[in-house]
CSV table of C-alpha atoms in Angstrom, one decimal:
chain,number,residue,atom,x,y,z
I,1,MET,CA,0.1,0.3,0.1
I,2,THR,CA,1.1,3.5,-1.1
I,3,THR,CA,0.6,6.9,0.9
I,4,ARG,CA,-1.0,9.4,-1.9
I,5,THR,CA,-1.2,13.1,-0.4
I,6,SER,CA,-3.6,15.4,-2.4
I,7,SER,CA,-1.9,18.0,-3.5
I,8,GLU,CA,-5.3,20.5,-2.9
I,9,ASN,CA,-4.9,19.3,1.3
I,10,LYS,CA,-2.3,18.0,2.5
I,11,GLN,CA,-4.1,15.0,2.8
I,12,SER,CA,-2.6,11.6,2.6
I,13,THR,CA,-4.2,8.9,2.7
I,14,LYS,CA,-3.6,4.7,1.3
I,15,LEU,CA,-4.4,3.9,-1.0
I,16,ASP,CA,-2.9,1.4,-3.2
I,17,ASN,CA,-1.7,2.2,-6.6
I,18,SER,CA,-3.8,0.1,-8.6
I,19,THR,CA,-7.2,1.7,-6.3
I,20,PHE,CA,-5.4,5.5,-7.0
I,21,ASP,CA,-4.5,4.9,-11.1
I,22,VAL,CA,-8.5,3.5,-11.0
I,23,ILE,CA,-9.3,7.0,-9.7
I,24,ARG,CA,-7.1,9.1,-11.9
I,25,ALA,CA,-8.1,7.6,-15.4
I,26,LEU,CA,-11.1,8.2,-14.8
I,27,GLU,CA,-10.9,11.8,-13.6
I,28,LYS,CA,-9.1,12.2,-16.7
I,29,ASP,CA,-11.3,10.6,-19.4
I,30,ALA,CA,-14.5,12.2,-17.1
I,31,ASP,CA,-13.0,15.7,-18.1
I,32,PHE,CA,-11.5,15.4,-21.4
I,33,LEU,CA,-15.6,13.8,-22.1
I,34,TYR,CA,-17.5,16.5,-20.0
I,35,SER,CA,-15.1,19.9,-20.4
I,36,THR,CA,-13.7,19.0,-23.3
I,37,VAL,CA,-14.4,16.9,-26.5
I,38,GLY,CA,-17.5,18.7,-27.3
I,39,LYS,CA,-15.7,22.0,-28.1
I,40,TYR,CA,-13.5,20.1,-30.7
I,41,ILE,CA,-16.6,19.1,-32.4
I,42,GLU,CA,-18.3,21.7,-31.4
I,43,ASP,CA,-14.8,23.6,-33.7
I,44,ALA,CA,-14.5,21.0,-36.4
I,45,GLU,CA,-18.7,21.3,-37.1
I,46,LYS,CA,-17.6,25.6,-37.8
I,47,ASP,CA,-14.4,24.3,-39.2
I,48,GLY,CA,-16.4,22.5,-41.8
I,49,ARG,CA,-14.4,19.4,-41.4
I,50,SER,CA,-17.1,16.2,-40.6
I,51,ASP,CA,-14.6,13.9,-40.9
I,52,LEU,CA,-13.1,15.4,-37.6
I,53,VAL,CA,-16.5,16.1,-36.2
I,54,ASP,CA,-16.6,12.0,-37.0
I,55,THR,CA,-13.2,10.8,-35.5
I,56,TRP,CA,-14.3,13.4,-31.8
I,57,ASN,CA,-17.3,12.0,-32.3
I,58,THR,CA,-16.5,8.2,-32.0
I,59,ILE,CA,-13.2,8.9,-29.6
I,60,LYS,CA,-15.9,10.6,-27.1
I,61,GLN,CA,-17.7,7.2,-27.3
I,62,ASP,CA,-14.8,5.6,-27.1
I,63,LYS,CA,-14.2,7.4,-23.3
I,64,GLU,CA,-17.7,6.6,-22.6
I,65,ARG,CA,-17.7,3.5,-22.2
I,66,HIS,CA,-13.6,3.7,-21.1
I,67,VAL,CA,-16.0,6.2,-18.2
I,68,GLN,CA,-19.2,3.5,-17.5
I,69,MET,CA,-15.6,0.6,-17.2
I,70,LEU,CA,-13.7,2.4,-14.9
I,71,ARG,CA,-16.8,4.0,-12.5
I,72,GLU,CA,-17.6,-0.3,-12.1
I,73,ALA,CA,-13.8,-0.8,-11.1
I,74,LEU,CA,-14.1,2.0,-8.9
I,75,ALA,CA,-17.5,1.1,-7.1
I,76,ASN,CA,-15.8,-2.9,-7.0
I,77,GLU,CA,-13.2,-0.8,-4.6
I,78,ALA,CA,-15.5,0.5,-3.1
I,79,LYS,CA,-17.1,-3.3,-1.8
I,80,LYS,CA,-13.6,-3.9,-1.0
I,81,GLY,CA,-13.3,-1.0,1.3
I,82,LYS,CA,-10.0,0.0,-1.0
I,83,LEU,CA,-11.8,2.8,-0.6
I,84,GLU,CA,-11.3,3.7,3.1
I,85,ARG,CA,-9.2,5.7,5.1
């Protein structure tokens, strides 16, 4: 088990590296999915780039699947008590 320290609140939690990795990947994919990809699609639409609209929509669908997988993995970690301090 490794102690991970949040840089925001300097609070230590004991998480397995693999549990931390799930949380971090979920954060990154969710941020991209809910904050970024919509802008990329919008830009491609404004530029008349249907090829890029298709590309970004495909990536969006993949990220949605990844986020769902990571949410399920995180729920399993919680059931195993891996999120308790």
